[in-house]
XYZ file of N, CA, C and O in Angstrom:
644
model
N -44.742 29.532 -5.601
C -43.650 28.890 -4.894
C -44.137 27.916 -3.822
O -43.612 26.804 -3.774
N -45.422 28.361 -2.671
C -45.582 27.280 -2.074
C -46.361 26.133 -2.361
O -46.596 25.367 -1.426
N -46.825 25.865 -3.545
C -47.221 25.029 -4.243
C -45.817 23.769 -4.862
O -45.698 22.551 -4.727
N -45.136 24.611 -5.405
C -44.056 24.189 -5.943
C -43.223 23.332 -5.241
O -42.664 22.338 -5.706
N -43.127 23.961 -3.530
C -42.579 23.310 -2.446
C -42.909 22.345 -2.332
O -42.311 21.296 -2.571
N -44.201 22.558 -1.838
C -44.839 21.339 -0.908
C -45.118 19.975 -2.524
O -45.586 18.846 -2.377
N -44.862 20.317 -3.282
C -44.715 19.042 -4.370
C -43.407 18.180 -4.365
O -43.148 17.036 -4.739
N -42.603 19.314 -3.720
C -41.301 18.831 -3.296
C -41.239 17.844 -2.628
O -40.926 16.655 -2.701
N -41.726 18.824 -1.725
C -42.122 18.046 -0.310
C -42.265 16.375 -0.420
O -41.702 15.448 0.163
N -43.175 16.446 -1.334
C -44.283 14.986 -1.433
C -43.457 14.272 -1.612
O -43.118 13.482 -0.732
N -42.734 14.326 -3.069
C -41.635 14.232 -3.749
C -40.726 13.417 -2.444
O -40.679 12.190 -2.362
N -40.171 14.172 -1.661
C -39.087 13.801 -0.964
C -39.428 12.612 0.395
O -38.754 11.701 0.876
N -40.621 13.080 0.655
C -41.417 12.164 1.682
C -41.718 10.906 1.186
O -41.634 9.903 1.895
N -42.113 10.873 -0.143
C -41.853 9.506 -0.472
C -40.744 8.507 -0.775
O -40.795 7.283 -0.658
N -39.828 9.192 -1.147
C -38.498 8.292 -1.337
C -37.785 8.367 0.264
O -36.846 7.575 0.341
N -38.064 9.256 1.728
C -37.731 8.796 2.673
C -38.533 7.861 3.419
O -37.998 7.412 4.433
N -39.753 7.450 3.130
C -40.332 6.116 3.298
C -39.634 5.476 3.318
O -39.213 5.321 4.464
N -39.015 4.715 2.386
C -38.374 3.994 1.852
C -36.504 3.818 2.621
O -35.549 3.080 2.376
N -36.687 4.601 3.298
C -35.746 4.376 4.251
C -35.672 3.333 5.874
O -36.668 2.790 6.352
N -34.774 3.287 6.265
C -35.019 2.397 7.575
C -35.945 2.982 8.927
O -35.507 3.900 9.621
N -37.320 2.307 9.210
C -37.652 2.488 10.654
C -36.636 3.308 11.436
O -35.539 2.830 11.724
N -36.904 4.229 11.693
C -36.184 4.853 13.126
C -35.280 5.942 12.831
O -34.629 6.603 13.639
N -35.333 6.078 11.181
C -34.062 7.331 10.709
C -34.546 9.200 11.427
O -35.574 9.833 11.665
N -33.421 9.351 11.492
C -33.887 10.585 12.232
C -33.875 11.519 11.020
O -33.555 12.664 11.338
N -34.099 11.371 9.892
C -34.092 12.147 8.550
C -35.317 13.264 8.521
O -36.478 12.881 8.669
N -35.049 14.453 8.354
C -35.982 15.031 8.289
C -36.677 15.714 6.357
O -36.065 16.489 5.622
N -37.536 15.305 6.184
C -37.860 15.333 4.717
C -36.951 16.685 4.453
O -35.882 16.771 3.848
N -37.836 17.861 5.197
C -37.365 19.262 4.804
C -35.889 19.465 4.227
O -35.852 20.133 3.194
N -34.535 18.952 4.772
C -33.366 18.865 4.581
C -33.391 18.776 3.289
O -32.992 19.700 2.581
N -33.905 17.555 2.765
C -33.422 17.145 1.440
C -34.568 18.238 0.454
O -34.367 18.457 -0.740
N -35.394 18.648 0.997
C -35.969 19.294 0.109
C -35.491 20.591 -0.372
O -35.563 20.955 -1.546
N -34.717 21.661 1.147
C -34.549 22.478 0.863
C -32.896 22.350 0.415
O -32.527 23.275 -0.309
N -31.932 21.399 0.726
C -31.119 21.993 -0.160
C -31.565 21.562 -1.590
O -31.106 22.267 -2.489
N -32.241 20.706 -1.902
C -32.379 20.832 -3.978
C -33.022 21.659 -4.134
O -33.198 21.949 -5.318
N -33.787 22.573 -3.015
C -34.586 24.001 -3.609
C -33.205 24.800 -3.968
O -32.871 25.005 -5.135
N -32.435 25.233 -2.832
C -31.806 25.865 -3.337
C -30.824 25.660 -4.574
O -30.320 26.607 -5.178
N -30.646 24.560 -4.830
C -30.120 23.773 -5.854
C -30.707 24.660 -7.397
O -30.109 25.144 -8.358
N -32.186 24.548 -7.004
C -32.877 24.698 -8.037
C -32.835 25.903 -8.705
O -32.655 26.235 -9.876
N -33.071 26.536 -7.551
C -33.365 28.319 -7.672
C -31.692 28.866 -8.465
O -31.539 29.819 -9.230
N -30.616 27.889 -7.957
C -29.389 28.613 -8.601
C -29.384 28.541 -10.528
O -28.836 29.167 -11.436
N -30.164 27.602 -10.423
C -30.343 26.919 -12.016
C -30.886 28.390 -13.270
O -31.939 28.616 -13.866
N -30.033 28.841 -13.232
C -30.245 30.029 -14.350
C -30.636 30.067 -15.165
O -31.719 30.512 -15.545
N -29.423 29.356 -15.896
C -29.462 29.134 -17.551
C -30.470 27.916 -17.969
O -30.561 27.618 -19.160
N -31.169 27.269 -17.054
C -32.151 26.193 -17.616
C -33.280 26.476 -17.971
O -33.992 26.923 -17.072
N -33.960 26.337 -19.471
C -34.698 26.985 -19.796
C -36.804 26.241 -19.223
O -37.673 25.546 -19.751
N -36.646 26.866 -18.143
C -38.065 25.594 -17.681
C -39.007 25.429 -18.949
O -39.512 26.491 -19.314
N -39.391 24.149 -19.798
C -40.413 23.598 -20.441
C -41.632 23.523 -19.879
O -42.563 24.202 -20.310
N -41.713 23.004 -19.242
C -43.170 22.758 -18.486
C -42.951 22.067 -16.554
O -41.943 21.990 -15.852
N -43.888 21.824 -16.379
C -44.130 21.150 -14.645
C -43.368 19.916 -14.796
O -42.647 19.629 -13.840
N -43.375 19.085 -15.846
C -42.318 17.635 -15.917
C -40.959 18.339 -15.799
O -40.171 18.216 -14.861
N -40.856 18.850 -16.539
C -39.253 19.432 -16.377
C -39.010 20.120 -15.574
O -37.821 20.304 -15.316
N -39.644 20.544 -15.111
C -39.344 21.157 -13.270
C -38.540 20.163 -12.678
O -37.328 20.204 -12.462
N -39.723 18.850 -12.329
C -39.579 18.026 -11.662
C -38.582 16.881 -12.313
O -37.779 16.325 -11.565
N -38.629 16.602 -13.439
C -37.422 15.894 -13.611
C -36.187 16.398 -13.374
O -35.316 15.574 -13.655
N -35.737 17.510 -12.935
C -34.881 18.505 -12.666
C -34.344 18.466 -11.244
O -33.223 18.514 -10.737
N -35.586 18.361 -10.807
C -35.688 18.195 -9.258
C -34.998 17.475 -8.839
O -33.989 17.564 -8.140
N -35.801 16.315 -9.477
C -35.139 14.579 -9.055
C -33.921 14.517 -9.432
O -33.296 14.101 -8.456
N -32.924 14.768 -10.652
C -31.691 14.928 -10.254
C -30.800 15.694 -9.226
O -29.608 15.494 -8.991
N -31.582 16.555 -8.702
C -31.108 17.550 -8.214
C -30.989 16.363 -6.604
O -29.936 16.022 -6.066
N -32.177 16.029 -6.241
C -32.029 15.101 -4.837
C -31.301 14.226 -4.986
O -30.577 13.917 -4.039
N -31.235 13.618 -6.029
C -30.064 12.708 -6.347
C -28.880 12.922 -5.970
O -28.190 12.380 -5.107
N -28.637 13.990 -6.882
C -27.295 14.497 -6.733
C -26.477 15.187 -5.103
O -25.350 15.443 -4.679
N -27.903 15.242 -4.651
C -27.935 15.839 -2.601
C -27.533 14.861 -1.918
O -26.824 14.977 -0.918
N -27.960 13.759 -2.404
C -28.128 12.386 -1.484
C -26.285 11.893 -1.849
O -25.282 12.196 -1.203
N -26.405 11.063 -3.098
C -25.047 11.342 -3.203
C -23.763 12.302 -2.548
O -22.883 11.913 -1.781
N -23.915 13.362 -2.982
C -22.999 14.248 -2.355
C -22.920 13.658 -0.784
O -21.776 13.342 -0.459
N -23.634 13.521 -0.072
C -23.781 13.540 1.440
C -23.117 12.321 1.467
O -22.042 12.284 2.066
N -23.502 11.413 0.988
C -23.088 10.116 1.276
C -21.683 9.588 0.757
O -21.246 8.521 1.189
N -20.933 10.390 -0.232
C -19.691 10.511 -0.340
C -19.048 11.158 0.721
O -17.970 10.646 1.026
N -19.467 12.336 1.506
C -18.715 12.945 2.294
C -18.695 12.164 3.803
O -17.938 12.315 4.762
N -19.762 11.339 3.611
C -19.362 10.808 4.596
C -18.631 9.561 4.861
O -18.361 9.071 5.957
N -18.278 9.008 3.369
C -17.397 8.094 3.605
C -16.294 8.749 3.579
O -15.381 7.948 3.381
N -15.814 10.080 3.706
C -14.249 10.096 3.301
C -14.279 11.039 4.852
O -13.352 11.798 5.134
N -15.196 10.889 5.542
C -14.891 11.765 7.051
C -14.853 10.152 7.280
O -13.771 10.110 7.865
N -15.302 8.739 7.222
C -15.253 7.319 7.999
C -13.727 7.351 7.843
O -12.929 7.207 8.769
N -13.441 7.548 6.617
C -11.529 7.446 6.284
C -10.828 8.112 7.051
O -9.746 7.556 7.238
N -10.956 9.168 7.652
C -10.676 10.065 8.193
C -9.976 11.127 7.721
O -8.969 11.560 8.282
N -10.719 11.842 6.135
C -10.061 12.493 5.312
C -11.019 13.449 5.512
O -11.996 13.432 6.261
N -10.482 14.588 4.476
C -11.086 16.283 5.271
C -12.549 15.909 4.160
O -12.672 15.662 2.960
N -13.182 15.996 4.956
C -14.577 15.547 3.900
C -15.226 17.141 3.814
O -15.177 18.148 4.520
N -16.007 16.653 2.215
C -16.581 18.070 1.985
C -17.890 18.413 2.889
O -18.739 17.576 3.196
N -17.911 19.911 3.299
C -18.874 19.974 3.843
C -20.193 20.332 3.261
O -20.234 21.335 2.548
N -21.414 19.562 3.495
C -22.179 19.481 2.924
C -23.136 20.801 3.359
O -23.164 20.990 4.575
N -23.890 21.701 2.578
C -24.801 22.573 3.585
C -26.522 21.708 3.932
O -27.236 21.301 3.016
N -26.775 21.626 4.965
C -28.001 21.433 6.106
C -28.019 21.722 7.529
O -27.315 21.620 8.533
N -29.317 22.188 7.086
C -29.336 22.774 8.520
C -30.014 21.492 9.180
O -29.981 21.793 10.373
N -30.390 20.697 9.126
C -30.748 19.749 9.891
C -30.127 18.449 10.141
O -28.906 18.298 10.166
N -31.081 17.396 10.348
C -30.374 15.852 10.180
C -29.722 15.597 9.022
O -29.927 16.040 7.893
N -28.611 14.549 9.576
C -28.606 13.368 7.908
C -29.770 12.814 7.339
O -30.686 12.080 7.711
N -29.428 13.415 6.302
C -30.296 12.493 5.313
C -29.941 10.871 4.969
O -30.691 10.010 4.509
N -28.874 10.802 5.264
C -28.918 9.029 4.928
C -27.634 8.578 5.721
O -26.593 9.164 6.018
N -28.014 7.571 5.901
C -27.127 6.694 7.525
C -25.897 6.321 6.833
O -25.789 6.394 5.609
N -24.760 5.832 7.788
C -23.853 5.541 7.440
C -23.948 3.937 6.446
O -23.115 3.470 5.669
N -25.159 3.457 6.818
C -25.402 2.055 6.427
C -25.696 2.363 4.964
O -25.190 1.830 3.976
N -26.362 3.065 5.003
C -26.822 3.344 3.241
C -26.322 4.370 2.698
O -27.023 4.967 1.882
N -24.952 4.873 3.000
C -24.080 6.206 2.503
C -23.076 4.828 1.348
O -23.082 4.916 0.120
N -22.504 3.960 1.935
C -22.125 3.156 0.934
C -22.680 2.811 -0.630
O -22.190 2.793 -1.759
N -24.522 2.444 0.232
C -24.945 1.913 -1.326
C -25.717 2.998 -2.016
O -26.498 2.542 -2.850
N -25.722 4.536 -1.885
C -25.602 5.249 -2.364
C -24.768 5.657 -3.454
O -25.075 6.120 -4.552
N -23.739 5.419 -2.981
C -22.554 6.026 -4.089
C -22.039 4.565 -5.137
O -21.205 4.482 -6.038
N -22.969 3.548 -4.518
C -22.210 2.431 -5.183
C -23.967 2.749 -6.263
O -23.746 2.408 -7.425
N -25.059 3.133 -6.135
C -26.140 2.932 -6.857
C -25.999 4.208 -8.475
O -26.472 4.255 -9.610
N -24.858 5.214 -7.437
C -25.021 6.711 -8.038
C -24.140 5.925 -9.401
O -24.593 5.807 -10.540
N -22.948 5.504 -8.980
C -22.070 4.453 -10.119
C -22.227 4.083 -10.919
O -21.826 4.346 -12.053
N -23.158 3.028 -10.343
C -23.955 1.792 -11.732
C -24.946 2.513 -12.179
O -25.397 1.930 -13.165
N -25.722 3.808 -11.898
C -26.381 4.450 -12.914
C -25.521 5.649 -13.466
O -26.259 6.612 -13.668
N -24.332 5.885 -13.748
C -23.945 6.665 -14.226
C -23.398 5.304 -15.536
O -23.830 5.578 -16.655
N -22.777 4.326 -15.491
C -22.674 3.068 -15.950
C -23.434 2.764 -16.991
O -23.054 2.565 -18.145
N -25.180 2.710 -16.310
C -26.068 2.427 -16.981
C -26.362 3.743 -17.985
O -26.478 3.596 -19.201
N -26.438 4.681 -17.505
C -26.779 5.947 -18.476
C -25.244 6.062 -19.428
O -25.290 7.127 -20.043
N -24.271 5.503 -19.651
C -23.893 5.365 -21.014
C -24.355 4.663 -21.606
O -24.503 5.075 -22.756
N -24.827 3.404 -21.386
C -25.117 2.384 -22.064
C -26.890 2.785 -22.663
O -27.051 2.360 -23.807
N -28.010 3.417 -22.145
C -29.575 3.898 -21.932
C -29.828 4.808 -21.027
O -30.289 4.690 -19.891
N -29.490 5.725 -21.620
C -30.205 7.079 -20.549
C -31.154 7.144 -20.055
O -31.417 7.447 -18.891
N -32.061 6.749 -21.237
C -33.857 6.556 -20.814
C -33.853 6.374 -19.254
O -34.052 7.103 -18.282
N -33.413 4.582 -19.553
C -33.328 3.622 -18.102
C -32.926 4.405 -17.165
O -33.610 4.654 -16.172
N -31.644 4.929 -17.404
C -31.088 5.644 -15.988
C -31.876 7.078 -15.552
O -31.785 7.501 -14.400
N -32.584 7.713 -16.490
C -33.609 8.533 -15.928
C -34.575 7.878 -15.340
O -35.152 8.469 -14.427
N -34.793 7.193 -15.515
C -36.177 6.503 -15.031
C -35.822 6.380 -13.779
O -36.335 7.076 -12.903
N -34.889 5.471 -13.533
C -34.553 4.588 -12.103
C -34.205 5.758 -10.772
O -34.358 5.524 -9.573
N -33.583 7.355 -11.536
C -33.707 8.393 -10.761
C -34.705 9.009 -10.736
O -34.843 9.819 -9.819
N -35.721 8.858 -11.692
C -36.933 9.681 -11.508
C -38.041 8.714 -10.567
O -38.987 9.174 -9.927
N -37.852 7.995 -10.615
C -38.525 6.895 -10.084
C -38.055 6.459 -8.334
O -38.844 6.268 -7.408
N -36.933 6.407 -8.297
C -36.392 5.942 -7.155
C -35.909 7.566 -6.281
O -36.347 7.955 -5.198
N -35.084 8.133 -7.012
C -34.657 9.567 -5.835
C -35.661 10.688 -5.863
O -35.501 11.688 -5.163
N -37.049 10.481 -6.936
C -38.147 11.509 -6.713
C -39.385 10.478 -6.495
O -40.368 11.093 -6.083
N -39.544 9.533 -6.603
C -40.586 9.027 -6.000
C -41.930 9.009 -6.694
O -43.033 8.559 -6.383
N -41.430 9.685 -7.791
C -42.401 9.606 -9.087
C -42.783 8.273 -9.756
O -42.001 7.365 -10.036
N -44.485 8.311 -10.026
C -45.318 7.518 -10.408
C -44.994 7.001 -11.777
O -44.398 7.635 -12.647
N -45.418 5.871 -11.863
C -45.304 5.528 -13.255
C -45.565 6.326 -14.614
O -44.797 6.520 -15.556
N -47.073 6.783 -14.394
C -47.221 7.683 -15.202
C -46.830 9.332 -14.738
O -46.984 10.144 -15.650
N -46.501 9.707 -13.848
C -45.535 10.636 -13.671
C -44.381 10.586 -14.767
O -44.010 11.286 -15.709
N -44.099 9.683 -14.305
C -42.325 9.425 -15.187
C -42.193 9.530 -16.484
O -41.324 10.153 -17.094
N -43.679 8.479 -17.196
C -43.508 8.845 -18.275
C -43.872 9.850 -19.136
O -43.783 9.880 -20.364
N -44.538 11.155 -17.913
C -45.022 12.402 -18.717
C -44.029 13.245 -18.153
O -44.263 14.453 -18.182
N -43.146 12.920 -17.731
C -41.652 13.619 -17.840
C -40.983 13.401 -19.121
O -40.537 14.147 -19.993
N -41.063 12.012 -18.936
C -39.931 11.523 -20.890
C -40.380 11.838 -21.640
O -39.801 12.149 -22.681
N -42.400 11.946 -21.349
C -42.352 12.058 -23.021
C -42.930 10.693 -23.709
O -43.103 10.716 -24.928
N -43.296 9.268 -22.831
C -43.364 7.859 -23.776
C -44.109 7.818 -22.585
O -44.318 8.391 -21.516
N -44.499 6.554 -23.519
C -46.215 6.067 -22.767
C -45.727 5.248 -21.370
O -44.622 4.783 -21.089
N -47.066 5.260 -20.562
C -46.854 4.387 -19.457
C -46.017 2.719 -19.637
O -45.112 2.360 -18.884
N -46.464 2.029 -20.579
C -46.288 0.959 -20.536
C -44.745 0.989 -21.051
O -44.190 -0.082 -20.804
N -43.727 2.141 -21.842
C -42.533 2.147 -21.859
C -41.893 2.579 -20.637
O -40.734 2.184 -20.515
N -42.357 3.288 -19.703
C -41.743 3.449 -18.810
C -41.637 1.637 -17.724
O -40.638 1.293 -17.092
N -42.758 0.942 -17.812
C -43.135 0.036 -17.418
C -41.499 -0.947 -17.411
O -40.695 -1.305 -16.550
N -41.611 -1.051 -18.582
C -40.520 -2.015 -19.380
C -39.191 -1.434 -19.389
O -38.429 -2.394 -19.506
N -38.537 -0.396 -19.328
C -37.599 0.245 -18.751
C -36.930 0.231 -17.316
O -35.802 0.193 -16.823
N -38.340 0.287 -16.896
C -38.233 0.457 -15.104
C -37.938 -1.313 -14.841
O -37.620 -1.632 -13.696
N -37.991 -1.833 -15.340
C -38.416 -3.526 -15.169
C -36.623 -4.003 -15.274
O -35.954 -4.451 -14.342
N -36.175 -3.752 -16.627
C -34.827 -3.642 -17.434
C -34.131 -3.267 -16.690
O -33.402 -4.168 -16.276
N -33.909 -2.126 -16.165
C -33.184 -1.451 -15.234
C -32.837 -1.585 -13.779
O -31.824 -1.404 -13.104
N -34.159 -2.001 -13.545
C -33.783 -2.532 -11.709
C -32.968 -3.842 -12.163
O -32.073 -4.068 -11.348
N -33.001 -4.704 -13.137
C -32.628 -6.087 -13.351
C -30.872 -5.534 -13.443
O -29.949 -5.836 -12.687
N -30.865 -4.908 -14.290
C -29.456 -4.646 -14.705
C -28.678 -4.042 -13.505
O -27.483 -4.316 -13.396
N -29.203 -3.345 -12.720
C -28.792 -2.543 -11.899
C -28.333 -3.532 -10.584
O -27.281 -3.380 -9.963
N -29.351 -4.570 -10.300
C -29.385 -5.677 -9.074
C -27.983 -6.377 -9.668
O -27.448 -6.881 -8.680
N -27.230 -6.606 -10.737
C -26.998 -7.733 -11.490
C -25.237 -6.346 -11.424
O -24.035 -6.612 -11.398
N -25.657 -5.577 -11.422
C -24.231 -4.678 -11.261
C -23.954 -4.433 -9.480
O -22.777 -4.541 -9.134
N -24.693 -4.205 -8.691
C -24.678 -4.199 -7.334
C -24.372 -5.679 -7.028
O -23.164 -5.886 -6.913
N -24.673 -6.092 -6.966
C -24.138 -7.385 -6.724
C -23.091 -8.274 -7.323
O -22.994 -9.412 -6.863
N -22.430 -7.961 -8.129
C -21.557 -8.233 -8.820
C -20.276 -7.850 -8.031
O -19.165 -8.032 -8.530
């Protein structure tokens, strides 16, 4: 288990990089609620360490989201769901918008290529390596390459739209 964590960990520390200078985000938050996320996961039959972690990464996904919906409907001033953390926000009011507008266009995109839309969550809400990613799917580096390429394009081209 503390192996397992602290991969989390890594996991989560890298996609809060990627956040704004000065966030008061604390990695742990997002890690431990998709632990517990994880641990509820019963019926999933674990394959191997990729499927852990591709598991994962939806799982933060799906954390980040959640949060960032609830906090647009407490901006509305509607009974917003309460999210469980024991710590900071994980993501500012500035980027609670393009959260739920990113969660969208990849739910969008994953009718149209799942692949893609795994990727862009395995890639973007776990912070996973190229060849990480593609020894999650299953296809060689250079398909994940060309996917990941496809996808940010399509995705910029729906956000902005």
């Amino acid at each position: 288990m503390p192996v397992v964590y602290e991969e989390l960990r890594r996991i989560a520390h890298q996609h809060m990089r990627k956040e704004r200078p000065g966030h008061t985000l604390q990695t742990s938050a997002l890690v431990n609620e998709a632990f517990v996320r994880l641990v509820d996961q019963s019926e999933v039959q674990w394959q191997n360490r990729a499927h852990f972690f591709g598991i994962a990464a939806q799982m933060m996904r799906r954390v980040l989201v959640d949060y960032a919906r609830s906090r647009g409907y407490a901006k509305r001033g509607g009974n917003a769901r309460q999210v469980s953390f024991d710590e900071v926000a994980i993501v500012s009011q500035e980027r609670a918008a393009e959260v739920v507008a990113l969660d969208d266009a990849l739910t969008s995109l994953a009718a149209i290529d799942s692949r893609k839309s795994q990727i862009v969550e395995l890639r973007f809400f776990s912070g996973l390596s190229i060849e990480e990613t593609a020894e999650v799917l299953a296809v060689s580096p250079g398909t994940v390459m060309r996917d990941w390429t496809l996808a940010k394009a399509w995705l910029r081209r729906e956000l902005t739209a």
